[in-house]
GROMACS .gro file of C-alpha atoms in nm:
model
  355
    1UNK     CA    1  -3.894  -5.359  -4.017
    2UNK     CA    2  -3.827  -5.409  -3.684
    3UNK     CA    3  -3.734  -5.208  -3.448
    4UNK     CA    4  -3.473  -5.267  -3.067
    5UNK     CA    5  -3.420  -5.060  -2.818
    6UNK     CA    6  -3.072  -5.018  -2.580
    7UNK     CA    7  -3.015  -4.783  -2.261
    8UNK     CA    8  -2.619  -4.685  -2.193
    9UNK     CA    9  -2.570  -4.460  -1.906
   10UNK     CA   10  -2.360  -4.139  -2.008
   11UNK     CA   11  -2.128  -4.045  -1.730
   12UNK     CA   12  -1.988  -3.656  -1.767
   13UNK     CA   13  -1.642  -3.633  -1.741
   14UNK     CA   14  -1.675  -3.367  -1.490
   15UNK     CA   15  -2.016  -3.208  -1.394
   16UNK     CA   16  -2.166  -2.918  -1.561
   17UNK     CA   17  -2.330  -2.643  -1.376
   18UNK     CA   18  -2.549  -2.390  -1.554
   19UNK     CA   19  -2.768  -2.139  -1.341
   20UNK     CA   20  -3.080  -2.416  -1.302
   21UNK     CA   21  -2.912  -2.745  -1.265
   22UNK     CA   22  -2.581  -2.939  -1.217
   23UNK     CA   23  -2.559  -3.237  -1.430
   24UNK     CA   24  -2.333  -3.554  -1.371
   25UNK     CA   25  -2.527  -3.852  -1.612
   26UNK     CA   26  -2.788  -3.904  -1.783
   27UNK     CA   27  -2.920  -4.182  -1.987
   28UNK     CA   28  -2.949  -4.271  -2.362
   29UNK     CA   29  -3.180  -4.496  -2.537
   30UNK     CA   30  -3.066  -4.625  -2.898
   31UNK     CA   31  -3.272  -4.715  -3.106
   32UNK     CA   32  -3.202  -4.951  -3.378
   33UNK     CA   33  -3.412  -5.036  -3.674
   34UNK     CA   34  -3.380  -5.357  -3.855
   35UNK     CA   35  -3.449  -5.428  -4.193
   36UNK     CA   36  -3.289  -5.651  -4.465
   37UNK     CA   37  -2.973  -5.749  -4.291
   38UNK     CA   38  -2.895  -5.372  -4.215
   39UNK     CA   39  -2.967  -5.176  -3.904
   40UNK     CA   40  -2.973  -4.793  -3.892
   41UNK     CA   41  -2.978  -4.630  -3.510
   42UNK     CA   42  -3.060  -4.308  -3.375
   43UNK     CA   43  -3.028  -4.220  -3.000
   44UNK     CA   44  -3.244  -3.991  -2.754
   45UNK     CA   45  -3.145  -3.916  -2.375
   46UNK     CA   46  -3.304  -3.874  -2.070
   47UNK     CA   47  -3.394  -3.426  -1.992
   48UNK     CA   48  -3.531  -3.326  -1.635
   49UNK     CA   49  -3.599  -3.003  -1.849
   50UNK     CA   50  -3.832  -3.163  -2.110
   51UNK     CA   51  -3.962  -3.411  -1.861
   52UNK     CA   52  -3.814  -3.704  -2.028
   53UNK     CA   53  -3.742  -3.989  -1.776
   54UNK     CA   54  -3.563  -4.304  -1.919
   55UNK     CA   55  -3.882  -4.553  -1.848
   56UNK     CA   56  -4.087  -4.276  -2.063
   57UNK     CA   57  -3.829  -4.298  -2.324
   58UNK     CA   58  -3.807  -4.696  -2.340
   59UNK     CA   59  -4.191  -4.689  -2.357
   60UNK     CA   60  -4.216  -4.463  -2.640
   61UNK     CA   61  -3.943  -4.635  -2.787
   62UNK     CA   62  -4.176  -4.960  -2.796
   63UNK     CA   63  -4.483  -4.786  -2.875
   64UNK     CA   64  -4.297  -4.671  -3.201
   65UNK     CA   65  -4.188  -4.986  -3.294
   66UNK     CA   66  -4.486  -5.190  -3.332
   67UNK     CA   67  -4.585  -4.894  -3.569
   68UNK     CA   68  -4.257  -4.912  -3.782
   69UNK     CA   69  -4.312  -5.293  -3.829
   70UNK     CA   70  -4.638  -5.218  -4.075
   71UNK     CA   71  -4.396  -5.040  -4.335
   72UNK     CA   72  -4.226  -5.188  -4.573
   73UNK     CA   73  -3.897  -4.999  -4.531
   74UNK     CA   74  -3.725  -4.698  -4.461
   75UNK     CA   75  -3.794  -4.447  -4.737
   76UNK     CA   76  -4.180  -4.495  -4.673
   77UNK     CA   77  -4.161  -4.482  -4.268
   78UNK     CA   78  -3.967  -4.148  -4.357
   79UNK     CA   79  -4.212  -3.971  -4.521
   80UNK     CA   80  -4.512  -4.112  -4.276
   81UNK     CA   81  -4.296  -3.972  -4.012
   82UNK     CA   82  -4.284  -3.659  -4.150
   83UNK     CA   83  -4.600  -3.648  -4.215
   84UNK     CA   84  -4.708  -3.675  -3.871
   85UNK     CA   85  -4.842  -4.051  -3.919
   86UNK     CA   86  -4.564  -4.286  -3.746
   87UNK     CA   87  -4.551  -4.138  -3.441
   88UNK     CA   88  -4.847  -4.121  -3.235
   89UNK     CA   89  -5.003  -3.802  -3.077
   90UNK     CA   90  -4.828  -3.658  -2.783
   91UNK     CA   91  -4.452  -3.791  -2.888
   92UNK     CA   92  -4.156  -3.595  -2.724
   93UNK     CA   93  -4.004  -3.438  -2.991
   94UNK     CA   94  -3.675  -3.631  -2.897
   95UNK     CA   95  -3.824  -3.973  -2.935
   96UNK     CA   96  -3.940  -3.842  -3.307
   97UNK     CA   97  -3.594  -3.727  -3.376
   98UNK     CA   98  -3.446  -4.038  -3.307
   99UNK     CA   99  -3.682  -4.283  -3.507
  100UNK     CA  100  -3.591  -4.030  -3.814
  101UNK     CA  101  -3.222  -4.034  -3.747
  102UNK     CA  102  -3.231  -4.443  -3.716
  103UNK     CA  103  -3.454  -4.463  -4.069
  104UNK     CA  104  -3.226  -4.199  -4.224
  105UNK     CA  105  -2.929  -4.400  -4.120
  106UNK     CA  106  -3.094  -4.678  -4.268
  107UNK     CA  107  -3.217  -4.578  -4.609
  108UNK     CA  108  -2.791  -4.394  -4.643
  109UNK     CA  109  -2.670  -4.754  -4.589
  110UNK     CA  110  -2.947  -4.957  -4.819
  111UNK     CA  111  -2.828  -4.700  -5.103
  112UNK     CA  112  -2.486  -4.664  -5.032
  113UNK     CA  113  -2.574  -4.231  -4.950
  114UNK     CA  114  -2.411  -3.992  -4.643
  115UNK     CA  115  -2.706  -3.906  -4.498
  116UNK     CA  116  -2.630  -3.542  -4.593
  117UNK     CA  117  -2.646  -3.578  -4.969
  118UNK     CA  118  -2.987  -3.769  -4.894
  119UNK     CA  119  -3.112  -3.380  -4.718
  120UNK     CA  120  -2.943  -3.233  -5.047
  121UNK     CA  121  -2.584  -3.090  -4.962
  122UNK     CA  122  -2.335  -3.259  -5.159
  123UNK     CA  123  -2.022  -3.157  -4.958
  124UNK     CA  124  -1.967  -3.318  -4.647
  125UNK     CA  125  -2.025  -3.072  -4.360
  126UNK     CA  126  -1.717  -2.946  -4.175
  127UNK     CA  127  -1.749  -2.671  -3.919
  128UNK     CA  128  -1.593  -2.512  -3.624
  129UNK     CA  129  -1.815  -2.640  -3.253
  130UNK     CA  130  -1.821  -2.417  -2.999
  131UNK     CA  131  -1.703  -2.596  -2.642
  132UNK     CA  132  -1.891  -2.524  -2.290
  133UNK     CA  133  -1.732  -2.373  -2.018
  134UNK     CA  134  -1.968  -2.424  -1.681
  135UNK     CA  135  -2.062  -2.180  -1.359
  136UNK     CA  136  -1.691  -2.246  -1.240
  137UNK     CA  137  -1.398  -2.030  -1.064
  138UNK     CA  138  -1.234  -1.768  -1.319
  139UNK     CA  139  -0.910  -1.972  -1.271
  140UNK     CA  140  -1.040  -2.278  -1.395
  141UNK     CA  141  -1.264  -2.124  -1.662
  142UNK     CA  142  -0.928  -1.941  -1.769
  143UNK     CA  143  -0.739  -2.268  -1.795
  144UNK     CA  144  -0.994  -2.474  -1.970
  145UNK     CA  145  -1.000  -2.199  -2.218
  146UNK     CA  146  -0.642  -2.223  -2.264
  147UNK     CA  147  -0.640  -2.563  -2.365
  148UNK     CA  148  -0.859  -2.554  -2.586
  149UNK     CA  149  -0.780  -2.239  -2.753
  150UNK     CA  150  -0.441  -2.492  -2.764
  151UNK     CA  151  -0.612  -2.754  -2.915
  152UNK     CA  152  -0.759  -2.584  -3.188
  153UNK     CA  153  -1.144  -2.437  -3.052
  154UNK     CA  154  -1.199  -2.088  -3.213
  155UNK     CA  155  -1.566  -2.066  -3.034
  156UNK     CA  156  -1.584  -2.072  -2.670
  157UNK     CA  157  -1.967  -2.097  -2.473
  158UNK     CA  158  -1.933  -1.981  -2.159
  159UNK     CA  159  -2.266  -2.048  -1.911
  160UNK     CA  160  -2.337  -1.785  -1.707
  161UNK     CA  161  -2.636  -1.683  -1.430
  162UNK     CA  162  -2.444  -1.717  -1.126
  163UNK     CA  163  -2.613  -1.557  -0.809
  164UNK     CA  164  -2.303  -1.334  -0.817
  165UNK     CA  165  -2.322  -1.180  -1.155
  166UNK     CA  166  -1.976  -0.990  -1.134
  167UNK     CA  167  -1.871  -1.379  -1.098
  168UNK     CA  168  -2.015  -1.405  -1.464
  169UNK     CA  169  -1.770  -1.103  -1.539
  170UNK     CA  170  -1.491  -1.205  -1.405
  171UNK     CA  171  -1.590  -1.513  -1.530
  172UNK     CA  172  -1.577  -1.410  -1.922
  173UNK     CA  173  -1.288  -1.162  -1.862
  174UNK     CA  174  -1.051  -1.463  -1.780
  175UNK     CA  175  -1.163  -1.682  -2.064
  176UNK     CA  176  -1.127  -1.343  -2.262
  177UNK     CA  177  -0.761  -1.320  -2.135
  178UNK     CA  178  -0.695  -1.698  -2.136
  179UNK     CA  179  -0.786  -1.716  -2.530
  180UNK     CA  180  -0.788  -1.378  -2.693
  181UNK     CA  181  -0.867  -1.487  -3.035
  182UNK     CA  182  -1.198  -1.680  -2.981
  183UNK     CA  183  -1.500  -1.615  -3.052
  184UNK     CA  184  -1.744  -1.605  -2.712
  185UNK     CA  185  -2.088  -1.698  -2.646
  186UNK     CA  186  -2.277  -1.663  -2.378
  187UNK     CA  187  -2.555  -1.847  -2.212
  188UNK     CA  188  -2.750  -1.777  -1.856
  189UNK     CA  189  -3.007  -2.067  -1.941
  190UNK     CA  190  -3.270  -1.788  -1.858
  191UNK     CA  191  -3.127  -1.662  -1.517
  192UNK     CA  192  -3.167  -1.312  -1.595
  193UNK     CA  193  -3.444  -1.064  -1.529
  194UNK     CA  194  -3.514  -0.777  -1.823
  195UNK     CA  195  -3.330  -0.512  -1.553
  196UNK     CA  196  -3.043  -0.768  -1.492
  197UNK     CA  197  -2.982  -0.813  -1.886
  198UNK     CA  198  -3.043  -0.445  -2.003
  199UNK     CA  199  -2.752  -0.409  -1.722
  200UNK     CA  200  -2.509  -0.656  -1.778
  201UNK     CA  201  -2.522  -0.697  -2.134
  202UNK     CA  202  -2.358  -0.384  -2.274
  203UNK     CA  203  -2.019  -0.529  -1.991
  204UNK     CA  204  -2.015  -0.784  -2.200
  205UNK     CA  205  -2.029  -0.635  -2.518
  206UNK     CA  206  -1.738  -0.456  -2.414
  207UNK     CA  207  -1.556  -0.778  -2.342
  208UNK     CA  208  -1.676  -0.887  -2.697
  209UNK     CA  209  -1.928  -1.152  -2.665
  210UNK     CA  210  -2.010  -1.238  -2.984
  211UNK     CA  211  -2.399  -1.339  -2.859
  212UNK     CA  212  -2.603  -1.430  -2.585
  213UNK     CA  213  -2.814  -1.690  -2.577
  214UNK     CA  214  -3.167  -1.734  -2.397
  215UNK     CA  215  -3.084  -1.429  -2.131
  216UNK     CA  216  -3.469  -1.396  -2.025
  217UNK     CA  217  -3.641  -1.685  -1.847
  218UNK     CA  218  -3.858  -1.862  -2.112
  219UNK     CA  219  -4.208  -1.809  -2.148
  220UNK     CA  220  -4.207  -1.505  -2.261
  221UNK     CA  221  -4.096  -1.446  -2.624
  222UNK     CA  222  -4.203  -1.112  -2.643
  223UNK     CA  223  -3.987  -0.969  -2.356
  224UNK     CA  224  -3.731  -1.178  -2.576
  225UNK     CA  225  -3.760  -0.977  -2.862
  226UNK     CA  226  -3.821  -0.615  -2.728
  227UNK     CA  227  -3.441  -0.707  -2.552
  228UNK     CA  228  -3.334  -0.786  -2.845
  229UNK     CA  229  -3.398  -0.487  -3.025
  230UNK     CA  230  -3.222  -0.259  -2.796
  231UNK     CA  231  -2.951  -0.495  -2.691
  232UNK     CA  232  -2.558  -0.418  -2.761
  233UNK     CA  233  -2.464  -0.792  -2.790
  234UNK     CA  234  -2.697  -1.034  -3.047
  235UNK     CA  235  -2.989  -1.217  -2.881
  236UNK     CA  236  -3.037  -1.596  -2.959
  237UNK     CA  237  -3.367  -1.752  -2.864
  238UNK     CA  238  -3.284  -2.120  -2.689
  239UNK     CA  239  -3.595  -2.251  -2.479
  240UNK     CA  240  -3.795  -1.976  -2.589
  241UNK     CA  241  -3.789  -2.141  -2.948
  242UNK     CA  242  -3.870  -2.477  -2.927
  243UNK     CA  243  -4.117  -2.568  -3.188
  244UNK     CA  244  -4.128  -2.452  -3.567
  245UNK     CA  245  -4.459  -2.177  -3.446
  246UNK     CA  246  -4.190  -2.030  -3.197
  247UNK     CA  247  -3.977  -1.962  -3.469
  248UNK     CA  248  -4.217  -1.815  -3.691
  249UNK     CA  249  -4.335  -1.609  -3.372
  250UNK     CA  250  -3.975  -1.436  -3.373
  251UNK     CA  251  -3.818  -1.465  -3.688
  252UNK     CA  252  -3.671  -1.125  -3.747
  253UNK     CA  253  -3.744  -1.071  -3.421
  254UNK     CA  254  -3.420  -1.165  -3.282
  255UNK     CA  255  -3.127  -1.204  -3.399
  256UNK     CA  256  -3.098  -1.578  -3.411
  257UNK     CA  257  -3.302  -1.942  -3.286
  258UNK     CA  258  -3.097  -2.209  -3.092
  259UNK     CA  259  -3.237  -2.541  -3.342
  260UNK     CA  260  -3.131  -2.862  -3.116
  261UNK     CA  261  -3.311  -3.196  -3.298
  262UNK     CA  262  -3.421  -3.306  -2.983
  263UNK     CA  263  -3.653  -3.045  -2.905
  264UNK     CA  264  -3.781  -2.971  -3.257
  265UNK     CA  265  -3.836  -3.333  -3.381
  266UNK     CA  266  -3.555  -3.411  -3.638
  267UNK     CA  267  -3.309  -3.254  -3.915
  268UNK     CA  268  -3.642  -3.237  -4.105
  269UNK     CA  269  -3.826  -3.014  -3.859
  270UNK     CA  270  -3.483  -2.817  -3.841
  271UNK     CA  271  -3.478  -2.760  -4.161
  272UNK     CA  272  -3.819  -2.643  -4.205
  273UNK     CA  273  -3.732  -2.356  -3.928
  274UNK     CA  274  -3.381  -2.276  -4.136
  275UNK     CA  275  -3.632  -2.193  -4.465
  276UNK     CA  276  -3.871  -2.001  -4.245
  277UNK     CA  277  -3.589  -1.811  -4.056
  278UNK     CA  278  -3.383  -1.735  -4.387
  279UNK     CA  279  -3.336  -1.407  -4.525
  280UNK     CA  280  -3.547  -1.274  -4.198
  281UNK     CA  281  -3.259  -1.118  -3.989
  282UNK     CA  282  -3.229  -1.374  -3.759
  283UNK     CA  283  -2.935  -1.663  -3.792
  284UNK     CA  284  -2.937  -2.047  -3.757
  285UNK     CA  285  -2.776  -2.161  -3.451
  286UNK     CA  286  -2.756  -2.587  -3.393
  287UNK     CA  287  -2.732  -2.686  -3.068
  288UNK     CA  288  -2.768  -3.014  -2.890
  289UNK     CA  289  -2.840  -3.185  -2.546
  290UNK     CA  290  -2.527  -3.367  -2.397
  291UNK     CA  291  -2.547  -3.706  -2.589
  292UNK     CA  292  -2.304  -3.930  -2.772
  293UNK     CA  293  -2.154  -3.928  -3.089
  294UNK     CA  294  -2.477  -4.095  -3.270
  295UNK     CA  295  -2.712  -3.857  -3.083
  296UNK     CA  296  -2.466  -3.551  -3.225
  297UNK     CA  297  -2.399  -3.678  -3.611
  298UNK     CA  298  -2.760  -3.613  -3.741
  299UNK     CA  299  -2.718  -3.196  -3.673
  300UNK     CA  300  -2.374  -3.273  -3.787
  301UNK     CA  301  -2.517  -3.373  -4.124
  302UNK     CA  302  -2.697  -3.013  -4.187
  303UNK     CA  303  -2.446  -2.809  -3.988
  304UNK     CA  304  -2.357  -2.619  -4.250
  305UNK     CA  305  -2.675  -2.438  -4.278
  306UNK     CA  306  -2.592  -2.245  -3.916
  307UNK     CA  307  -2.395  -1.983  -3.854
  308UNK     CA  308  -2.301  -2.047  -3.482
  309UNK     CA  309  -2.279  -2.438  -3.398
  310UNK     CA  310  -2.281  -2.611  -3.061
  311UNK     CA  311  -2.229  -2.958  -3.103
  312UNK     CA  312  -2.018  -3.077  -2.798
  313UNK     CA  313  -2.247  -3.308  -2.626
  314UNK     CA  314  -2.063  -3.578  -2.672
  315UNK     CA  315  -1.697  -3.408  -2.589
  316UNK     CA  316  -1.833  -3.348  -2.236
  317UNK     CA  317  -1.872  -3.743  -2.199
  318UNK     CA  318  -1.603  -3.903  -1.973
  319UNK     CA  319  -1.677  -4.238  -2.202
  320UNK     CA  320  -1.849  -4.166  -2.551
  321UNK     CA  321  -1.987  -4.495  -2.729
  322UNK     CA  322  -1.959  -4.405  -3.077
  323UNK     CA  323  -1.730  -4.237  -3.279
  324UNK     CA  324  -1.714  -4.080  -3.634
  325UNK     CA  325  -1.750  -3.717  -3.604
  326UNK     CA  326  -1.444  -3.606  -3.413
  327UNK     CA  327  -1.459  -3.275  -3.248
  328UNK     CA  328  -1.165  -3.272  -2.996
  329UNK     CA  329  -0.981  -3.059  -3.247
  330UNK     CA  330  -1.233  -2.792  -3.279
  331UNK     CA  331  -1.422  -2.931  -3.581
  332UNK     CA  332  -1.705  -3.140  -3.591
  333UNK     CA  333  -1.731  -3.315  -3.927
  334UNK     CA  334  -1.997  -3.566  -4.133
  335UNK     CA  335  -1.819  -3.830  -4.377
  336UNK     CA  336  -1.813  -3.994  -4.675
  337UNK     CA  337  -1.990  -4.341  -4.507
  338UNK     CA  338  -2.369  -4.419  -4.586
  339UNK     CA  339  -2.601  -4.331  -4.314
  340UNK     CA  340  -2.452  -4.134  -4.050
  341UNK     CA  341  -2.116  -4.245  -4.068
  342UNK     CA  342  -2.103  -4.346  -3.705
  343UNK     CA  343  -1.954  -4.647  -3.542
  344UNK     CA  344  -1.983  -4.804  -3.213
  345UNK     CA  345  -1.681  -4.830  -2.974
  346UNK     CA  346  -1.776  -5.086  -2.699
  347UNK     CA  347  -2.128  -5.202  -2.573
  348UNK     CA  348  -2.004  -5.283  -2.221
  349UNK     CA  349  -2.125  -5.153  -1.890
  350UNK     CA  350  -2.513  -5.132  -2.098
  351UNK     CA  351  -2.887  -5.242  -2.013
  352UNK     CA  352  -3.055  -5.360  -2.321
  353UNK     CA  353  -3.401  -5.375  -2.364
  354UNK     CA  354  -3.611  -5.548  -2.705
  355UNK     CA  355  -3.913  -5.386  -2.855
   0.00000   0.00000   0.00000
């Protein structure tokens, strides 16, 4: 097998503030494997927050391809993968996620298989996606909700941790008024101290948040989990669960993990922290890292293990290169197509690079 590597800048359509950055780009490195006259690709972008830089990426990238050439195709570079033996020590979880979306893409197209019937659901996946609002006036958080309470969203995310925090108030009240009938999360990316959230959170239980996600700054699960157990609105652990030992560290402890692919290594490592995290009182969430459509469709294939989903990334893009998931009604969706059932919509405007 062999194994290429292409970088596409991904320009926001307009930026997105949360309470520790403001985000306008960032790149993403595909990465295609070869094998037989088919090609299968998977996709991991650049994070300032997981110290991912694009040369870092295309390096790893490379590094993983001259050990995917010593396999003799997909199926088996699957289970080394898994098994901790294709990827070599110290691999962002990201990179790993995208060499096992790009060989599961792979081994659905050589047998003709969605990639979610090859992870055992036989129904394609179809759920509701929750859409992010940013730190941004009332007024325009109130008409963004509006549209798309218009054009079909039933879950709205709202970020929160402004240095104002009757701003985040107002904030959720006009979103509340703007779309009465969704369903609202809400996310301060960790802005919060244990003081500010024991405050704040029972305001916005009476606005009817549905949860909160990641109010504490990470680093310190167990403050995580003695909030959770007093607080009014349900606790969802984000950057404080990264890795499948994080979940098992709060399982039960609150009242639900925030799985995105990119920081736990793959649909297979996600799925490992569903089993663990079932029947323990806390709740699948999927989430994702703003990416395209191919860096989305792999969580879209087990989405229907979560109960909340956030899988916009790629409706925040001004210009997304794939398609085959939709989402701009609401509803993300896998399909009947082998692999991931993703297509490519233009390769212009790219830098390419060959491992």
């Amino acid at each position: 097998m062999k194994l290429t590597q292409h970088t596409v800048r991904l320009v926001l359509a307009e930026p997105l503030r949360i309470s520790r950055s403001t985000m306008t780009a960032r790149d993403a490195v595909r990465l295609t494997v070869e094998h037989e006259g088919l090609s299968g690709h998977g996709e991991a972008v650049t994070s300032t927050f997981y110290g991912l830089d694009t040369p870092a990426l295309q390096r790893l990238a490379a590094r993983t391809g001259e050990q995917l050439a010593r396999f003799a195709g997909p199926e088996s570079a699957l289970h080394a993968l898994r098994a901790g033996e294709l990827t070599g020590p110290g691999t962002p979880a990201a990179v790993t996620a995208a060499t096992e979306a790009a060989l599961l893409d792979l081994a659905g197209k050589r047998t003709g298989t969605a990639v979610h019937r090859l992870l055992g659901s036989f129904e394609a996946p179809r759920t509701a996606t929750a859409r992010t609002i940013s730190l941004t006036s009332p007024e325009r958080a109130a008409a963004q909700a509006r549209s798309l309470a218009e054009a079909g969203f039933s879950v709205i995310k709202i970020k929160a941790g402004d240095r104002d925090q009757e701003a985040d108030l107002h904030r959720v009240r006009a979103v509340r008024a703007a779309a009465p009938a969704a369903r609202l999360l809400l996310d301060p990316n960790g802005a919060w101290s244990a003081g500010q959230a024991r405050a704040l959170l029972p305001r916005f239980a009476e606005l009817g948040v549905e949860a909160v996600e990641q109010p504490l700054a990470p680093g310190d699960p167990e403050a995580l989990a003695r909030l959770a157990a007093r607080s009014p609105v349900p606790v969802i652990a984000d950057e404080d669960a990264v890795t499948y030992e994080d979940a098992r560290r709060l399982a039960g402890r609150v009242h639900g993990i925030n799985v995105k692919l990119a920081k736990c290594g793959g649909v297979h490592a996600a799925l490992r922290i569903a089993a663990l995290i079932e029947d323990s009182g806390t709740d699948l969430m999927l989430g994702c890292l703003t990416a395209s459509t191919l860096g989305i469709a792999p969580a879209v294939h087990i989405a229907d293990r979560a109960r909340w989903t956030d899988l916009d990334g790629h409706l925040l893009l001004a210009h997304d290169p794939w398609t085959g998931i939709g989402g701009t009604d609401g509803f993300v969706a896998a399909n009947g197509r082998p692999g991931l059932g993703v297509r490519p919509r233009t390769e212009a405007g790219t830098r390419s690079a060959a491992s």
